[in-house]
Short mmCIF file of C-alpha atoms in Angstrom, two decimals:
data_model
loop_
_atom_site.label_atom_id
_atom_site.label_comp_id
_atom_site.label_asym_id
_atom_site.label_seq_id
_atom_site.Cartn_x
_atom_site.Cartn_y
_atom_site.Cartn_z
CA MET A 1 -48.02 -39.81 -1.09
CA ALA A 2 -49.79 -36.62 -0.09
CA GLY A 3 -49.36 -32.88 -0.55
CA ALA A 4 -46.53 -31.54 -2.69
CA GLU A 5 -44.71 -34.87 -2.64
CA ALA A 6 -47.41 -36.43 -4.81
CA GLN A 7 -46.46 -34.02 -7.60
CA LEU A 8 -42.79 -35.02 -7.77
CA ASP A 9 -41.45 -36.57 -10.92
CA ASN A 10 -39.58 -39.88 -10.84
CA ALA A 11 -36.07 -38.46 -11.10
CA GLY A 12 -34.66 -40.18 -8.01
CA THR A 13 -35.37 -37.32 -5.57
CA ALA A 14 -34.34 -37.74 -1.94
CA LEU A 15 -34.56 -35.43 1.07
CA TRP A 16 -32.00 -35.22 3.86
CA LEU A 17 -32.73 -33.40 7.13
CA THR A 18 -29.43 -32.51 8.78
CA ASP A 19 -27.73 -30.08 11.12
CA VAL A 20 -25.50 -27.54 9.41
CA GLN A 21 -22.85 -25.05 10.52
CA THR A 22 -23.77 -21.42 9.86
CA ASP A 23 -23.02 -17.99 11.30
CA ALA A 24 -26.68 -17.48 12.23
CA ASP A 25 -28.04 -16.76 15.72
CA PRO A 26 -25.79 -18.80 18.08
CA GLY A 27 -28.67 -19.51 20.45
CA TRP A 28 -30.72 -21.33 17.80
CA THR A 29 -29.76 -24.63 16.13
CA PRO A 30 -29.20 -24.33 12.36
CA ARG A 31 -30.69 -27.17 10.30
CA ARG A 32 -31.17 -27.92 6.62
CA VAL A 33 -33.51 -29.88 4.39
CA LEU A 34 -31.36 -30.86 1.43
CA ALA A 35 -32.96 -32.08 -1.79
CA LEU A 36 -30.88 -34.49 -3.88
CA VAL A 37 -31.74 -35.57 -7.41
CA GLY A 38 -29.71 -38.55 -8.52
CA GLY A 39 -27.34 -37.87 -5.62
CA VAL A 40 -26.70 -34.27 -6.78
CA PRO A 41 -27.67 -31.27 -4.60
CA ALA A 42 -30.73 -29.68 -6.22
CA GLY A 43 -32.17 -27.46 -3.49
CA ARG A 44 -31.94 -26.52 0.17
CA LEU A 45 -34.12 -25.14 2.90
CA ASP A 46 -32.12 -23.62 5.75
CA PHE A 47 -33.85 -22.82 9.02
CA LEU A 48 -33.17 -22.24 12.72
CA VAL A 49 -34.69 -24.11 15.66
CA HIS A 50 -35.29 -22.44 19.03
CA PRO A 51 -33.71 -24.26 22.02
CA ASP A 52 -37.12 -25.48 23.21
CA GLY A 53 -38.01 -26.78 19.73
CA GLN A 54 -41.24 -24.77 19.57
CA ALA A 55 -40.21 -22.07 17.10
CA LEU A 56 -38.59 -22.14 13.64
CA SER A 57 -37.17 -19.33 11.54
CA VAL A 58 -36.85 -19.95 7.80
CA TRP A 59 -33.46 -18.66 6.71
CA MET A 60 -33.17 -19.60 3.04
CA LEU A 61 -35.18 -21.54 0.44
CA GLU A 62 -33.39 -22.14 -2.83
CA VAL A 63 -33.64 -24.51 -5.80
CA GLU A 64 -30.89 -24.72 -8.41
CA PRO A 65 -32.00 -23.32 -11.80
CA GLU A 66 -31.73 -26.63 -13.64
CA TYR A 67 -34.03 -28.30 -11.09
CA GLN A 68 -36.74 -25.64 -10.86
CA GLY A 69 -40.25 -26.54 -11.97
CA ARG A 70 -40.13 -29.94 -10.23
CA ASN A 71 -42.01 -28.89 -7.08
CA LEU A 72 -38.88 -29.29 -4.95
CA ALA A 73 -39.38 -26.10 -2.93
CA SER A 74 -42.85 -27.19 -1.84
CA VAL A 75 -41.69 -30.69 -0.95
CA MET A 76 -38.87 -29.31 1.22
CA MET A 77 -41.25 -26.94 3.01
CA ASP A 78 -43.73 -29.77 3.63
CA ALA A 79 -40.88 -31.78 5.14
CA LEU A 80 -40.12 -28.89 7.49
CA TYR A 81 -43.70 -28.81 8.73
CA GLU A 82 -43.72 -32.57 9.20
CA ALA A 83 -40.39 -32.66 11.07
CA HIS A 84 -41.59 -30.01 13.58
CA PRO A 85 -45.34 -30.61 13.93
CA THR A 86 -46.00 -28.26 16.87
CA ALA A 87 -43.61 -25.36 16.29
CA TRP A 88 -44.35 -21.77 15.32
CA ILE A 89 -42.87 -20.90 11.92
CA ASP A 90 -41.59 -17.54 10.73
CA HIS A 91 -41.28 -17.65 6.94
CA GLY A 92 -39.47 -14.32 6.82
CA GLY A 93 -39.39 -11.80 3.99
CA ARG A 94 -39.60 -12.93 0.36
CA THR A 95 -37.88 -12.06 -2.87
CA GLN A 96 -39.86 -11.70 -6.09
CA ASP A 97 -39.34 -15.38 -6.96
CA GLY A 98 -40.15 -16.34 -3.37
CA ALA A 99 -43.42 -14.37 -3.47
CA ARG A 100 -44.47 -16.13 -6.67
CA TRP A 101 -43.68 -19.53 -5.20
CA TRP A 102 -45.58 -18.73 -1.98
CA ASN A 103 -48.62 -17.71 -4.01
CA ARG A 104 -48.73 -21.25 -5.44
CA TYR A 105 -47.84 -23.12 -2.25
CA ALA A 106 -50.58 -24.87 -0.26
CA GLU A 107 -49.43 -24.38 3.33
CA PRO A 108 -50.16 -27.57 5.33
CA ALA A 109 -50.65 -25.83 8.72
CA PRO A 110 -51.35 -22.09 8.25
CA GLU A 111 -52.36 -21.81 11.91
CA ARG A 112 -48.68 -22.21 12.87
CA ASN A 113 -47.49 -19.43 10.57
CA ILE A 114 -46.83 -16.44 12.83
CA HIS A 115 -47.89 -14.02 10.06
CA ASN A 116 -51.36 -15.49 10.49
CA ARG A 117 -51.56 -15.17 14.29
CA PRO A 118 -51.63 -12.30 16.84
CA PRO A 119 -48.26 -11.34 18.34
CA GLU A 120 -49.21 -12.22 21.90
CA GLU A 121 -48.92 -15.89 20.82
CA TRP A 122 -45.41 -15.74 19.35
CA ALA A 123 -43.73 -12.45 20.39
CA ARG A 124 -41.45 -14.06 22.99
CA TYR A 125 -39.79 -16.12 20.22
CA PHE A 126 -39.56 -13.52 17.45
CA ASP A 127 -38.69 -9.83 17.43
CA ALA A 128 -41.96 -8.05 16.53
CA VAL A 129 -40.06 -5.22 14.84
CA VAL A 130 -38.40 -7.68 12.45
CA VAL A 131 -41.64 -9.56 11.81
CA MET A 132 -43.54 -6.40 10.93
CA ALA A 133 -40.77 -5.42 8.51
CA GLN A 134 -41.14 -8.83 6.89
CA ARG A 135 -44.89 -8.36 6.61
CA ALA A 136 -44.38 -5.00 4.90
CA ARG A 137 -41.85 -6.43 2.46
CA ASN A 138 -44.09 -9.34 1.51
CA ALA A 139 -47.08 -7.02 1.00
CA TYR A 140 -44.96 -4.89 -1.34
CA GLN A 141 -43.90 -7.94 -3.40
CA ASN A 142 -47.50 -9.10 -3.69
CA ARG A 143 -48.68 -5.68 -4.79
CA MET A 144 -45.89 -5.21 -7.36
CA ASN A 145 -46.40 -8.68 -8.86
CA GLY A 146 -50.18 -8.75 -8.74
CA LEU A 147 -50.27 -11.67 -6.29
CA ASP A 148 -52.77 -12.58 -3.60
CA GLY A 149 -50.14 -14.31 -1.41
CA HIS A 150 -52.83 -15.96 0.75
CA GLY A 151 -53.70 -12.54 2.11
CA ALA A 152 -56.99 -13.74 3.54
CA ALA A 153 -55.14 -15.98 6.02
CA GLU A 154 -52.93 -13.21 7.39
CA TYR A 155 -53.75 -11.69 10.75
CA ARG A 156 -55.23 -8.18 10.60
CA TYR A 157 -53.90 -5.92 13.33
CA GLY A 158 -56.16 -2.92 12.84
CA GLU A 159 -53.18 -0.64 13.45
CA ARG A 160 -50.15 0.41 11.53
CA LEU A 161 -47.39 -2.22 11.63
CA GLU A 162 -44.89 0.13 13.27
CA VAL A 163 -47.31 0.69 16.13
CA VAL A 164 -47.74 -3.05 16.63
CA ALA A 165 -43.96 -3.54 16.50
CA ALA A 166 -43.36 -0.95 19.18
CA GLN A 167 -46.07 -2.44 21.36
CA TRP A 168 -44.67 -6.00 21.30
CA ALA A 169 -40.92 -5.48 20.93
CA SER A 170 -40.30 -5.82 24.68
CA ALA A 171 -41.87 -9.29 24.78
CA TYR A 172 -39.03 -10.79 22.75
CA ARG A 173 -36.55 -12.95 24.68
CA GLN A 174 -33.34 -13.66 22.80
CA ALA A 175 -32.11 -17.23 23.17
CA ARG A 176 -28.64 -17.58 24.62
CA ALA A 177 -26.13 -20.08 23.37
CA GLN A 178 -25.95 -22.96 25.85
CA GLY A 179 -23.34 -24.98 24.03
CA PRO A 180 -20.77 -27.49 25.28
CA ASP A 181 -18.00 -26.56 27.70
CA PRO A 182 -14.68 -27.49 26.04
CA ALA A 183 -12.97 -27.56 29.43
CA ALA A 184 -15.31 -30.23 30.79
CA LEU A 185 -16.32 -32.41 27.84
CA GLU A 186 -14.78 -34.63 25.23
CA LEU A 187 -15.59 -33.26 21.77
CA HIS A 188 -15.67 -34.79 18.30
CA GLY A 189 -14.26 -33.17 15.15
CA GLY A 190 -13.99 -34.53 11.62
CA LEU A 191 -11.46 -34.49 8.80
CA ARG A 192 -11.89 -35.76 5.23
CA LEU A 193 -8.74 -37.36 3.83
CA VAL A 194 -7.54 -38.81 0.55
CA LEU A 195 -5.12 -41.51 1.72
CA PRO A 196 -2.45 -43.37 -0.24
CA ASP A 197 -3.79 -46.68 -1.54
CA GLU A 198 -1.60 -48.77 0.76
CA LEU A 199 -2.61 -46.84 3.88
CA ARG A 200 -6.28 -46.97 2.91
CA ARG A 201 -6.03 -50.76 2.65
CA VAL A 202 -4.36 -50.90 6.07
CA MET A 203 -7.08 -48.75 7.63
CA ASN A 204 -9.78 -51.10 6.33
CA ASP A 205 -7.94 -54.33 7.21
CA GLU A 206 -9.98 -55.87 10.02
CA ARG A 207 -7.19 -58.36 10.78
CA ARG A 208 -5.07 -55.53 12.16
CA ASP A 209 -5.51 -54.05 15.61
CA ALA A 210 -7.64 -50.88 15.49
CA GLY A 211 -5.20 -48.98 17.70
CA GLU A 212 -2.30 -49.87 15.41
CA ARG A 213 -4.25 -48.62 12.39
CA ALA A 214 -5.17 -45.38 14.14
CA GLU A 215 -1.53 -44.65 15.00
CA ARG A 216 -0.49 -45.42 11.41
CA LEU A 217 -2.94 -42.74 10.31
CA LEU A 218 -1.60 -40.26 12.87
CA ASP A 219 1.94 -40.92 11.66
CA HIS A 220 0.73 -40.07 8.16
CA ILE A 221 -1.18 -36.86 8.85
CA GLY A 222 0.91 -35.62 11.79
CA TYR A 223 0.10 -35.61 15.49
CA GLY A 224 -0.27 -31.83 15.35
CA SER A 225 -2.68 -31.76 12.40
CA LEU A 226 -6.08 -32.22 13.98
CA PRO A 227 -8.54 -29.95 12.11
CA TYR A 228 -8.79 -26.34 13.31
CA ALA A 229 -11.62 -25.53 10.87
CA ALA A 230 -13.91 -28.31 12.07
CA GLY A 231 -16.87 -27.82 14.32
CA TRP A 232 -16.17 -29.73 17.54
CA HIS A 233 -19.38 -31.51 18.54
CA THR A 234 -20.76 -33.33 21.53
CA THR A 235 -21.38 -36.51 19.49
CA ARG A 236 -19.49 -38.57 16.95
CA ARG A 237 -22.62 -38.73 14.80
CA ALA A 238 -22.62 -34.95 14.40
CA ALA A 239 -18.95 -34.95 13.33
CA PHE A 240 -19.64 -37.58 10.67
CA GLU A 241 -22.75 -35.68 9.56
CA ASP A 242 -20.64 -32.57 8.98
CA MET A 243 -18.27 -34.53 6.76
CA ALA A 244 -21.11 -36.19 4.87
CA HIS A 245 -22.64 -32.79 4.20
CA GLU A 246 -19.33 -31.45 2.90
CA GLN A 247 -18.96 -34.56 0.75
CA VAL A 248 -22.26 -33.92 -1.03
CA PHE A 249 -20.96 -30.58 -2.30
CA ASP A 250 -17.46 -31.89 -3.15
CA PRO A 251 -16.94 -32.95 -6.78
CA ALA A 252 -14.08 -35.29 -5.81
CA PRO A 253 -14.94 -39.01 -6.17
CA ALA A 254 -16.21 -40.32 -2.85
CA GLU A 255 -14.46 -43.68 -3.26
CA ASP A 256 -11.10 -41.93 -2.79
CA VAL A 257 -12.07 -40.27 0.50
CA THR A 258 -11.92 -41.45 4.10
CA HIS A 259 -13.89 -39.67 6.83
CA VAL A 260 -12.09 -39.57 10.19
CA ALA A 261 -13.63 -38.42 13.49
CA PHE A 262 -11.32 -37.53 16.41
CA ARG A 263 -12.46 -37.54 20.04
CA VAL A 264 -10.41 -35.16 22.17
CA ARG A 265 -10.27 -33.31 25.47
CA LEU A 266 -8.11 -30.36 26.38
CA ALA A 267 -4.72 -31.37 27.77
CA PRO A 268 -4.03 -30.69 31.48
CA GLY A 269 -2.66 -27.18 31.87
CA GLN A 270 -4.03 -26.06 28.50
CA GLU A 271 -5.88 -22.79 28.92
CA ILE A 272 -9.35 -22.71 27.41
CA PRO A 273 -8.63 -21.38 23.92
CA ARG A 274 -10.63 -18.70 22.22
CA HIS A 275 -13.75 -20.25 20.74
CA GLU A 276 -17.22 -19.54 19.42
CA LEU A 277 -20.03 -21.29 21.22
CA ARG A 278 -23.02 -22.79 19.43
CA THR A 279 -25.90 -24.88 20.73
CA THR A 280 -24.23 -28.28 20.25
CA TRP A 281 -20.70 -27.48 19.08
CA VAL A 282 -17.79 -25.09 19.35
CA SER A 283 -15.35 -23.73 16.81
CA TYR A 284 -11.82 -22.65 17.69
CA THR A 285 -11.26 -19.29 16.05
CA ASP A 286 -7.71 -18.27 15.20
CA SER A 287 -6.31 -21.46 16.72
CA PRO A 288 -2.68 -21.00 17.86
CA GLY A 289 -2.19 -24.77 18.07
CA ILE A 290 -4.18 -26.32 20.90
CA GLU A 291 -2.76 -29.18 22.96
CA VAL A 292 -5.30 -31.97 23.39
CA GLU A 293 -5.48 -35.56 24.54
CA LEU A 294 -6.76 -37.86 21.81
CA THR A 295 -9.00 -40.44 23.49
CA GLY A 296 -10.41 -42.19 20.44
CA MET A 297 -10.77 -42.22 16.66
CA SER A 298 -13.31 -43.54 14.16
CA TRP A 299 -13.13 -43.75 10.38
CA ARG A 300 -15.22 -44.91 7.44
CA SER A 301 -15.84 -44.51 3.75
CA PRO A 302 -18.68 -42.13 2.84
CA GLN A 303 -19.95 -44.84 0.51
CA THR A 304 -20.32 -47.39 3.35
CA PRO A 305 -21.16 -45.34 6.48
CA TRP A 306 -22.48 -48.45 8.22
CA ALA A 307 -18.95 -49.93 8.26
CA THR A 308 -17.36 -47.63 10.85
CA ARG A 309 -14.07 -48.63 12.47
CA THR A 310 -13.26 -47.39 15.96
CA ALA A 311 -10.15 -47.25 18.15
CA GLU A 312 -10.36 -46.41 21.85
CA PHE A 313 -7.19 -45.34 23.68
CA ASP A 314 -6.98 -46.45 27.32
CA GLN A 315 -4.07 -44.07 27.65
CA PRO A 316 -4.82 -40.96 25.55
CA ILE A 317 -2.31 -39.83 22.95
CA ASP A 318 -0.83 -36.35 23.13
CA ALA A 319 -1.82 -34.45 19.99
CA ALA A 320 -2.75 -30.92 18.92
CA ILE A 321 -5.32 -29.04 16.90
CA ALA A 322 -3.35 -27.31 14.16
CA PRO A 323 -2.89 -23.53 14.19
CA GLU A 324 -5.00 -21.63 11.68
CA TYR A 325 -1.97 -19.51 10.70
CA TRP A 326 1.58 -20.72 11.17
CA GLY A 327 2.81 -17.18 11.83
CA GLU A 328 0.50 -17.03 14.87
CA ALA A 329 1.30 -20.50 16.22
CA SER A 330 2.22 -20.62 19.91
CA ALA A 331 5.78 -21.25 21.07
CA GLN A 332 4.56 -24.38 22.83
CA TYR A 333 3.19 -25.77 19.57
CA THR A 334 6.20 -24.89 17.41
CA ALA A 335 8.60 -26.44 19.94
CA ARG A 336 6.98 -29.85 19.34
CA PHE A 337 5.57 -29.70 15.80
CA ASP A 338 6.75 -28.36 12.46
CA GLU A 339 4.77 -26.33 9.92
CA ILE A 340 2.87 -29.34 8.56
CA GLY A 341 2.02 -30.74 11.99
CA GLU A 342 4.66 -33.47 12.12
CA LEU A 343 6.77 -34.11 15.20
CA ARG A 344 10.11 -32.35 15.15
CA PRO A 345 13.35 -34.38 15.23
CA GLY A 346 13.90 -35.73 18.71
CA GLN A 347 10.18 -35.60 19.55
CA ARG A 348 8.35 -38.87 19.94
CA PRO A 349 4.68 -39.83 20.12
CA ARG A 350 3.70 -40.07 23.74
CA ARG A 351 0.79 -41.28 25.80
CA ALA A 352 -0.90 -38.73 27.98
CA GLY A 353 -1.06 -39.65 31.64
CA ALA A 354 1.23 -42.65 31.24
CA GLY A 355 3.50 -41.32 34.04
CA ASP A 356 6.66 -43.03 35.36
CA PRO A 357 6.02 -46.80 35.45
CA LEU A 358 8.49 -47.13 38.38
CA ALA A 359 6.94 -44.42 40.53
CA GLY A 360 5.88 -45.66 43.99
CA ARG A 361 7.83 -48.91 43.73
CA GLU A 362 11.08 -47.79 45.35
CA ALA A 363 11.03 -50.47 48.12
CA ASP A 364 10.32 -53.27 45.65
CA ILE A 365 13.08 -52.03 43.37
CA ALA A 366 15.61 -51.88 46.26
CA ALA A 367 14.74 -55.42 47.40
CA MET A 368 15.05 -56.74 43.86
CA ALA A 369 18.40 -55.00 43.45
CA ALA A 370 19.71 -56.62 46.68
CA LYS A 371 18.65 -60.06 45.44
CA LEU A 372 20.32 -59.52 42.12
CA GLN A 373 23.54 -58.37 43.77
CA GLU A 374 23.60 -61.39 46.10
CA ALA A 375 22.95 -63.79 43.24
CA SER A 376 25.70 -62.13 41.26
CA ARG A 377 28.19 -62.58 44.12
CA GLN A 378 27.27 -66.25 44.42
CA ARG A 379 27.77 -66.87 40.71
CA VAL A 380 31.15 -65.15 40.77
CA ALA A 381 32.28 -67.14 43.79
CA ALA A 382 31.29 -70.44 42.20
CA SER A 383 33.16 -69.74 38.99
CA LEU A 384 36.51 -68.42 40.33
CA PRO A 385 39.58 -70.76 40.74
CA ALA A 386 41.13 -71.31 44.21
CA PRO A 387 43.17 -68.45 45.68
CA ALA A 388 46.82 -68.11 44.50
CA ARG A 389 48.29 -68.99 47.93
CA GLU A 390 46.73 -72.44 47.92
CA VAL A 391 47.80 -73.05 44.37
CA PHE A 392 51.43 -72.29 45.18
CA GLU A 393 51.34 -74.50 48.27
CA SER A 394 50.16 -77.42 46.23
CA LEU A 395 53.10 -76.95 43.92
CA ARG A 396 55.73 -76.94 46.70
CA ALA A 397 58.62 -79.41 46.68
CA PRO A 398 58.89 -81.94 49.51
CA GLN A 399 59.35 -80.34 52.95
CA GLN A 400 62.88 -79.14 53.71
CA THR A 401 64.37 -77.36 56.64
CA PRO A 402 64.05 -73.72 55.89
CA SER A 403 67.01 -71.47 56.00
CA PRO A 404 67.15 -67.76 56.49
CA GLN A 405 68.17 -67.37 52.86
CA SER A 406 65.21 -69.38 51.44
CA PRO A 407 63.17 -67.24 49.06
CA ARG A 408 59.60 -66.32 49.99
CA LEU A 409 56.65 -66.58 47.77
CA ARG A 410 54.95 -63.28 47.31
#
């Protein structure tokens, strides 16, 4: 081991680098280094990644009080530098505790710290006005706490910071969100469920058809109960990663939970609903109940993520993302689903795009009907007794000379 990692104790510390959903700049990708001690969240380093991967903005560095003094903050920061070995890094402004930590930290690549470099090298990624304000804040913390703060490494402008900020502010280019188009792509969203024991056994029974198990689950949760609060991602992996991240912070026992990822596309005729666009995902804000076609499902236990079951639907299933508020649900949604997302009486699960199985076969159907009718006539003819006239003739008495008064058979 090298750097801060060599100073860790042996308390079962693990680091997890993951994407995370935040309300930060929509043009940058939010990520997190999560420190776990014995499987328990002990610290986190949140940061943003520019679309071209060559700039990082540190958003938050925090270690839980009971885990401080174990060098976790330094290990997480080292991991950030290692994960992005060529990117500029803006460490932002520091609190009092942050300034004291920074004074002790041995930065592995100070030449990539924008506070140590002239603005012409980084000003297109970072707003110079904001950076100069950070510099002023950090200088104040160092002065108030009697800290050096690696001042010798910082770039000296030779002018007042506000002058530098005004000079370079126009060089900044804000990144625009270039996220997925929900009208054109299939997206993946996740839902964590605590299932009844019997259903959980069914879902994990490999002897059963995967499609049958998926529909059993839909019957249980409701076809109109797909998660409105989920981030809808371009990959299944990202949906499962969201759920795994939520699971870490959930005190509920993981063995009772099933993670389910839904793959959907907007139903034909469904207007593009209101949504917030991020770099790799979208969120549906104030969902009124959104009609979708469910094209596949995957599920697994968070304890055995390598054992993922998958069902692909050749004919997608009509479903819906639940409304965020029932009082604002659309008339189209409420006509099909009730308040808990179950199908209303008289409604049935249906396959999207199944169409009329007899469409386009009118000539075949007419020919088959003619054959059936002819066969039916032949069977009837073969089974009927002889006509009544012939029967009566066979029962006649010996031939006699008829008389005008002889009775006639009718």
